[in-house]
Coordinates of C-alpha atoms in Angstrom, one line a residue:
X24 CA 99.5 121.0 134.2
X25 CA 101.2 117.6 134.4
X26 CA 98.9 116.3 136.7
X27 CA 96.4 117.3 134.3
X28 CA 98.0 116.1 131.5
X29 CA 98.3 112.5 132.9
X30 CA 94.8 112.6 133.5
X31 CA 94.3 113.4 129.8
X32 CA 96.7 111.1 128.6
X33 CA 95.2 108.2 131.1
X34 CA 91.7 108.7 129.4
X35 CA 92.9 109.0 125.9
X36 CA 94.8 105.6 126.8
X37 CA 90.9 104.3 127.9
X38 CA 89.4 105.7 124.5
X39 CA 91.4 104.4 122.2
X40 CA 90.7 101.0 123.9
X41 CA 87.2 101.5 124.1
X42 CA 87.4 102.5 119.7
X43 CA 89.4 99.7 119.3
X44 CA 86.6 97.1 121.1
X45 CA 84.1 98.3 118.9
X46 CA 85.9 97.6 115.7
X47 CA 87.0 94.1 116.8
X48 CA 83.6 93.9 117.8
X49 CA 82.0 94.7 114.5
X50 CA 84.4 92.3 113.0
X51 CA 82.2 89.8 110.8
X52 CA 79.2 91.8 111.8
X53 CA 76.9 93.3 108.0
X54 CA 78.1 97.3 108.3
X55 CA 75.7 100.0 107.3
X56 CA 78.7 102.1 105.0
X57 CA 78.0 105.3 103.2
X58 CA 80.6 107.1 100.9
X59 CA 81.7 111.3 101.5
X60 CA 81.2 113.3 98.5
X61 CA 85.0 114.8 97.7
X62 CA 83.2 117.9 96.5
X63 CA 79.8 119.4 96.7
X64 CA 78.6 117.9 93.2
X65 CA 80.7 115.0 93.0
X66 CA 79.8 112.1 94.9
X67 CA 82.2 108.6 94.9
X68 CA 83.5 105.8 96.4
X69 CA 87.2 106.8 97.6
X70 CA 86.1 108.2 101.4
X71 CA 83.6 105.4 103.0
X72 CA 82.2 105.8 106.6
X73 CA 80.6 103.1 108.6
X74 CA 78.1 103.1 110.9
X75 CA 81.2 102.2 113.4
X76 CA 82.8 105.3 112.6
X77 CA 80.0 107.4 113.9
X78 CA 79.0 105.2 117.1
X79 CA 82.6 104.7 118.4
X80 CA 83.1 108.9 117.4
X81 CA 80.0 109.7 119.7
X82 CA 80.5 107.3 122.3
X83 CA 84.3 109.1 122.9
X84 CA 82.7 112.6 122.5
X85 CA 80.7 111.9 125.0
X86 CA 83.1 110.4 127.6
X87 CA 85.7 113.2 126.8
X88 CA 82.7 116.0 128.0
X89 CA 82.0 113.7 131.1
X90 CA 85.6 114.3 131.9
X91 CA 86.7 117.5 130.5
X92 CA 83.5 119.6 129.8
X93 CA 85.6 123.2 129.3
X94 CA 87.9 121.2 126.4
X95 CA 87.2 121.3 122.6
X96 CA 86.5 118.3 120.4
X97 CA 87.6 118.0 116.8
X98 CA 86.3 114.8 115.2
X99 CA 86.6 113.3 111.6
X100 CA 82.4 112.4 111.7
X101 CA 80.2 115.0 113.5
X102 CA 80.5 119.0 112.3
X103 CA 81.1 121.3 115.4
X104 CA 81.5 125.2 115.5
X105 CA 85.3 126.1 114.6
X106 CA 87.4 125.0 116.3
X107 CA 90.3 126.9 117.8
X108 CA 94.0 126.2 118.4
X109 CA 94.0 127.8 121.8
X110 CA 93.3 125.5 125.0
X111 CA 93.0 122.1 124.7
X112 CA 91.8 120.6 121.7
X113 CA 91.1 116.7 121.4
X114 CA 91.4 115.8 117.6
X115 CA 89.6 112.1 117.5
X116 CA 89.4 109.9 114.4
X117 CA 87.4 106.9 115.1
X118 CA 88.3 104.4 112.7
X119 CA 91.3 105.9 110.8
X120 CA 91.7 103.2 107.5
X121 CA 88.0 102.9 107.5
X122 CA 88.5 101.5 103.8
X123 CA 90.9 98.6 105.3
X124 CA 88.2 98.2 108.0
X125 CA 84.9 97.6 106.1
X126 CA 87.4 95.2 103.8
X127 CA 88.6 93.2 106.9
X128 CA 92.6 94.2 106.0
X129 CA 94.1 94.8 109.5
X130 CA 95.6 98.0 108.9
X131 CA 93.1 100.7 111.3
X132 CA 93.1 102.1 114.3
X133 CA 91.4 104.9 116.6
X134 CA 93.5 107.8 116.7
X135 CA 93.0 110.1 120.0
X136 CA 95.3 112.9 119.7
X137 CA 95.4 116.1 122.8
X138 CA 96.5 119.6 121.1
X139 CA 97.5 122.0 123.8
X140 CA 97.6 125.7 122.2
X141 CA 98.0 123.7 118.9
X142 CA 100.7 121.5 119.9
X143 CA 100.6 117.5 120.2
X144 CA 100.8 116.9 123.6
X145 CA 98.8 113.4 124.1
X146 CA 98.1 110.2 121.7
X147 CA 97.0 107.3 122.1
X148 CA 96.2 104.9 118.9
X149 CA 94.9 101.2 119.1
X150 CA 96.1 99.9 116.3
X151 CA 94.9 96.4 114.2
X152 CA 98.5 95.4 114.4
X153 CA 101.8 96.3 115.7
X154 CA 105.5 95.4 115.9
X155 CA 104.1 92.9 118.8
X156 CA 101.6 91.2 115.9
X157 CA 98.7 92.0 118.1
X158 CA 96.2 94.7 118.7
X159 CA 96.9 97.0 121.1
X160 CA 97.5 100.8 121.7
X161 CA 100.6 102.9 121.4
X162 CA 100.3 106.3 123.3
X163 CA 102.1 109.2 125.3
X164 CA 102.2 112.0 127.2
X165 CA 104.5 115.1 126.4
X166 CA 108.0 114.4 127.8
X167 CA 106.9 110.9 128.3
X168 CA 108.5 107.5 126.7
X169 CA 106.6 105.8 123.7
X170 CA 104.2 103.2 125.4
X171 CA 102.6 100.0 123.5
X172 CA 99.8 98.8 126.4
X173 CA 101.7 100.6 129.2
X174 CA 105.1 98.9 128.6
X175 CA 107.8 100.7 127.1
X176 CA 108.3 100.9 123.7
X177 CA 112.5 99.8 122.5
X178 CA 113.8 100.2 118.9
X179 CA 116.1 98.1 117.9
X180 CA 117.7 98.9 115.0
X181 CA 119.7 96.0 112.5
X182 CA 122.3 97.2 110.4
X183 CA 121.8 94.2 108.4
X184 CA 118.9 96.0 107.0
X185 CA 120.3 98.5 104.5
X186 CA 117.1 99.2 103.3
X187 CA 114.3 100.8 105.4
X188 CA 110.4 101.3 104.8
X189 CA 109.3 104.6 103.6
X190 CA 105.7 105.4 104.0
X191 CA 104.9 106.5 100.6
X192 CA 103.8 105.3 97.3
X193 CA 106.8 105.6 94.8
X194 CA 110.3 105.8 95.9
X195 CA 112.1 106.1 92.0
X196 CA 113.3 109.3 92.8
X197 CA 113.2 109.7 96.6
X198 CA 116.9 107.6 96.8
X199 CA 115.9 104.3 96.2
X200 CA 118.6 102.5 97.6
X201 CA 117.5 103.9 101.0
X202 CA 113.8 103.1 101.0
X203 CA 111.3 100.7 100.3
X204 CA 107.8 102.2 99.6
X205 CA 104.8 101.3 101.7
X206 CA 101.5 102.4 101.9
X207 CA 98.7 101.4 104.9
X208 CA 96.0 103.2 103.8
X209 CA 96.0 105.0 107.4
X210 CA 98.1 108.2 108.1
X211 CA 98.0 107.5 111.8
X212 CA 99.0 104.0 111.7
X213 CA 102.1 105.1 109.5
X214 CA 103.1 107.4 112.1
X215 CA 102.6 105.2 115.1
X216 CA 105.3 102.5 112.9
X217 CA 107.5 105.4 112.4
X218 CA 107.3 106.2 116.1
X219 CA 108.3 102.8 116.7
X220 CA 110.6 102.3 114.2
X221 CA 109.0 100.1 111.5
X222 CA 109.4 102.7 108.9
X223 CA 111.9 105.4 109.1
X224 CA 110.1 108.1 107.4
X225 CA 106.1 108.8 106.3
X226 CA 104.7 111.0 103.7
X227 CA 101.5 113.1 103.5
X228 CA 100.1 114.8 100.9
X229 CA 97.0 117.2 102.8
X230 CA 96.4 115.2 106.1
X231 CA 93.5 116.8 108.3
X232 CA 94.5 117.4 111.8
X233 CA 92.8 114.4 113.4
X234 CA 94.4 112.0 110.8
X235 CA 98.1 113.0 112.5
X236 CA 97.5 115.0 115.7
X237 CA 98.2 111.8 117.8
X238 CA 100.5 110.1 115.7
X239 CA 103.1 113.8 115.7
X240 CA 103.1 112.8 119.2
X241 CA 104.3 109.6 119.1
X242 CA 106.8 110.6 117.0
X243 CA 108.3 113.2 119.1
X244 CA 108.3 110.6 122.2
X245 CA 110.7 108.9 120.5
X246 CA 112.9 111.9 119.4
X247 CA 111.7 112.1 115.8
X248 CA 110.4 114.8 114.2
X249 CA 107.8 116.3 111.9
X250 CA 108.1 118.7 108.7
X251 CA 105.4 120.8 107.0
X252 CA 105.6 122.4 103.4
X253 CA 105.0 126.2 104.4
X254 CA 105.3 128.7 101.5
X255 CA 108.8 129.1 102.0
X256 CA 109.6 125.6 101.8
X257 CA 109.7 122.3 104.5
X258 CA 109.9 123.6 108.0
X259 CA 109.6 121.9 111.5
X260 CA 106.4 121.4 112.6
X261 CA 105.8 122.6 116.2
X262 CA 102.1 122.9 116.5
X263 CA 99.0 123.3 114.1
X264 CA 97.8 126.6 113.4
X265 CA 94.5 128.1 112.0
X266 CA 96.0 131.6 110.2
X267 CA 95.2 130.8 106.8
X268 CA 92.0 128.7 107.6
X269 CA 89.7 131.9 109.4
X270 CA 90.6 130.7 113.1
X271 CA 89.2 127.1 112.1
X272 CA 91.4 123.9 112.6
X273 CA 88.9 121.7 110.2
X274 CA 90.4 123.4 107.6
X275 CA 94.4 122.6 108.4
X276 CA 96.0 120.6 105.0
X277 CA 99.4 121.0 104.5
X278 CA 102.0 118.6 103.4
X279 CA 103.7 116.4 106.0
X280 CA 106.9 114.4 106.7
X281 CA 107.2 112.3 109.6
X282 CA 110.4 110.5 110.8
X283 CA 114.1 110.1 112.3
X284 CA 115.1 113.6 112.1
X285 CA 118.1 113.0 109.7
X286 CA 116.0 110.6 107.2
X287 CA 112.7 112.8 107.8
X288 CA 115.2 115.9 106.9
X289 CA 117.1 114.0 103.5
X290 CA 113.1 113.1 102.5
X291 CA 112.0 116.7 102.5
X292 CA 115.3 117.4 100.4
X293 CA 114.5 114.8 98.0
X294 CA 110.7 116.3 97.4
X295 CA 111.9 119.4 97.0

């Protein structure tokens, strides 16, 4: 399987370059943009899609059945039968901050996550910016380091700072002395910072599975970890699961914390 995975996790590196070469190419360029209805009567302007989204979305669909015609494809843009934990699941979001994207704020990326019985095993996000203020794509493979356009990525932490960033929107009464709040307006990109140690923890409320799958990853390649609110209260995530949602992985929301494992742990505490 390793061979196999590096062969996943060296075309998932190629996709999330090809997303992220359509959005800088679309830079500037008048975008067709359409808004999701949040529920089947309502219809309103907090979930836009671009006529980017669904290119770049069918252009990887179409490369990852080239390659890998017996995997399973779970995309933000383009309904598909339900989709299954089991096997190997890509979970794609083409243009994750589309909102920040049609506005020309760069904070989006391509997310290309690789689920391997429901578990993040692959991701690879091109990102608008970075800690190297460029574009470029973070990614790994399971048991792999946390790469930034093949070169590995160091932390380096200041003890000067005694305040870190905390991806969410209020800290008042998540210990304020410890964290800053920030919001991107992209789950994935918040991840990828955690992962490489912009922020120390991120919050989210009901992510779908294609907003975090690769971004889990990259947090685990840098020994970090990830918490989900079950009914008994926050417990490590290990891999998605489609129990509650009739075998479908479309319909995975549950709360999610992201982060160094002893900050991640003392936000979960703090939420309660």
């Amino acid at each position: 399987m390793t061979s196999e995975l590096e062969s996943i996790g060296s075309l998932a590196l190629r996709l999330a370059r090809l997303a992220g070469a359509e959005m800088t190419a679309a830079l500037g360029r008048h975008l067709a943009v359409a808004y999701k209805p949040t529920a089947p009567e309502e219809h309103n302007l907090k979930d836009p899609v671009s006529e980017v989204d669904r290119a770049v979305e069918a252009a990887l669909r179409a490369e990852i059945e080239a390659a890998f015609p017996d995997h399973h494809i779970l995309g933000e843009e383009f309904a598909n039968p339900p989709t299954r934990p089991g096997g190997i699941v890509w979970a794609i979001d083409p243009v994750d901050g589309t909102a920040n994207f049609i506005n020309g704020l760069p904070l989006f990326c391509g997310s290309i996550g690789v689920l391997r019985d429901g578990v993040p095993v692959v991701g690879a996000l091109w990102c608008a910016s970075s800690h190297a203020l460029r574009a470029g794509v973070y990614h790994c493979i399971e048991g792999g380091p946390l790469m930034f356009d093949e070169e590995p990525v160091t932390k380096r932490e200041n003890p000067e700072v005694r305040r870190k960033l905390g991806g969410f929107r209020d800290a008042s009464h998540r210990s304020p002395a410890r964290w800053e709040p920030r919001r991107t307006g992209s789950a994935a990109i918040e991840c990828a910072f955690v992962a490489a140690g912009l922020m120390e923890v991120a919050q989210f409320e009901r992510p779908n599975v294609w907003d975090i799958a690769a971004g889990v990853a990259l947090v685990h390649a840098t020994g970090g970890i990830a918490l989900s609110r079950e009914p008994e209260g926050w417990r490590q995530f290990t891999h998605f699961s489609a129990e509650a949602t009739e075998g479908d992985l479309r319909g995975w929301r549950k709360p999610v914390v992201v982060g160094a494992p002893e900050a991640a742990e003392a936000l979960c505490k703090a939420l309660g």
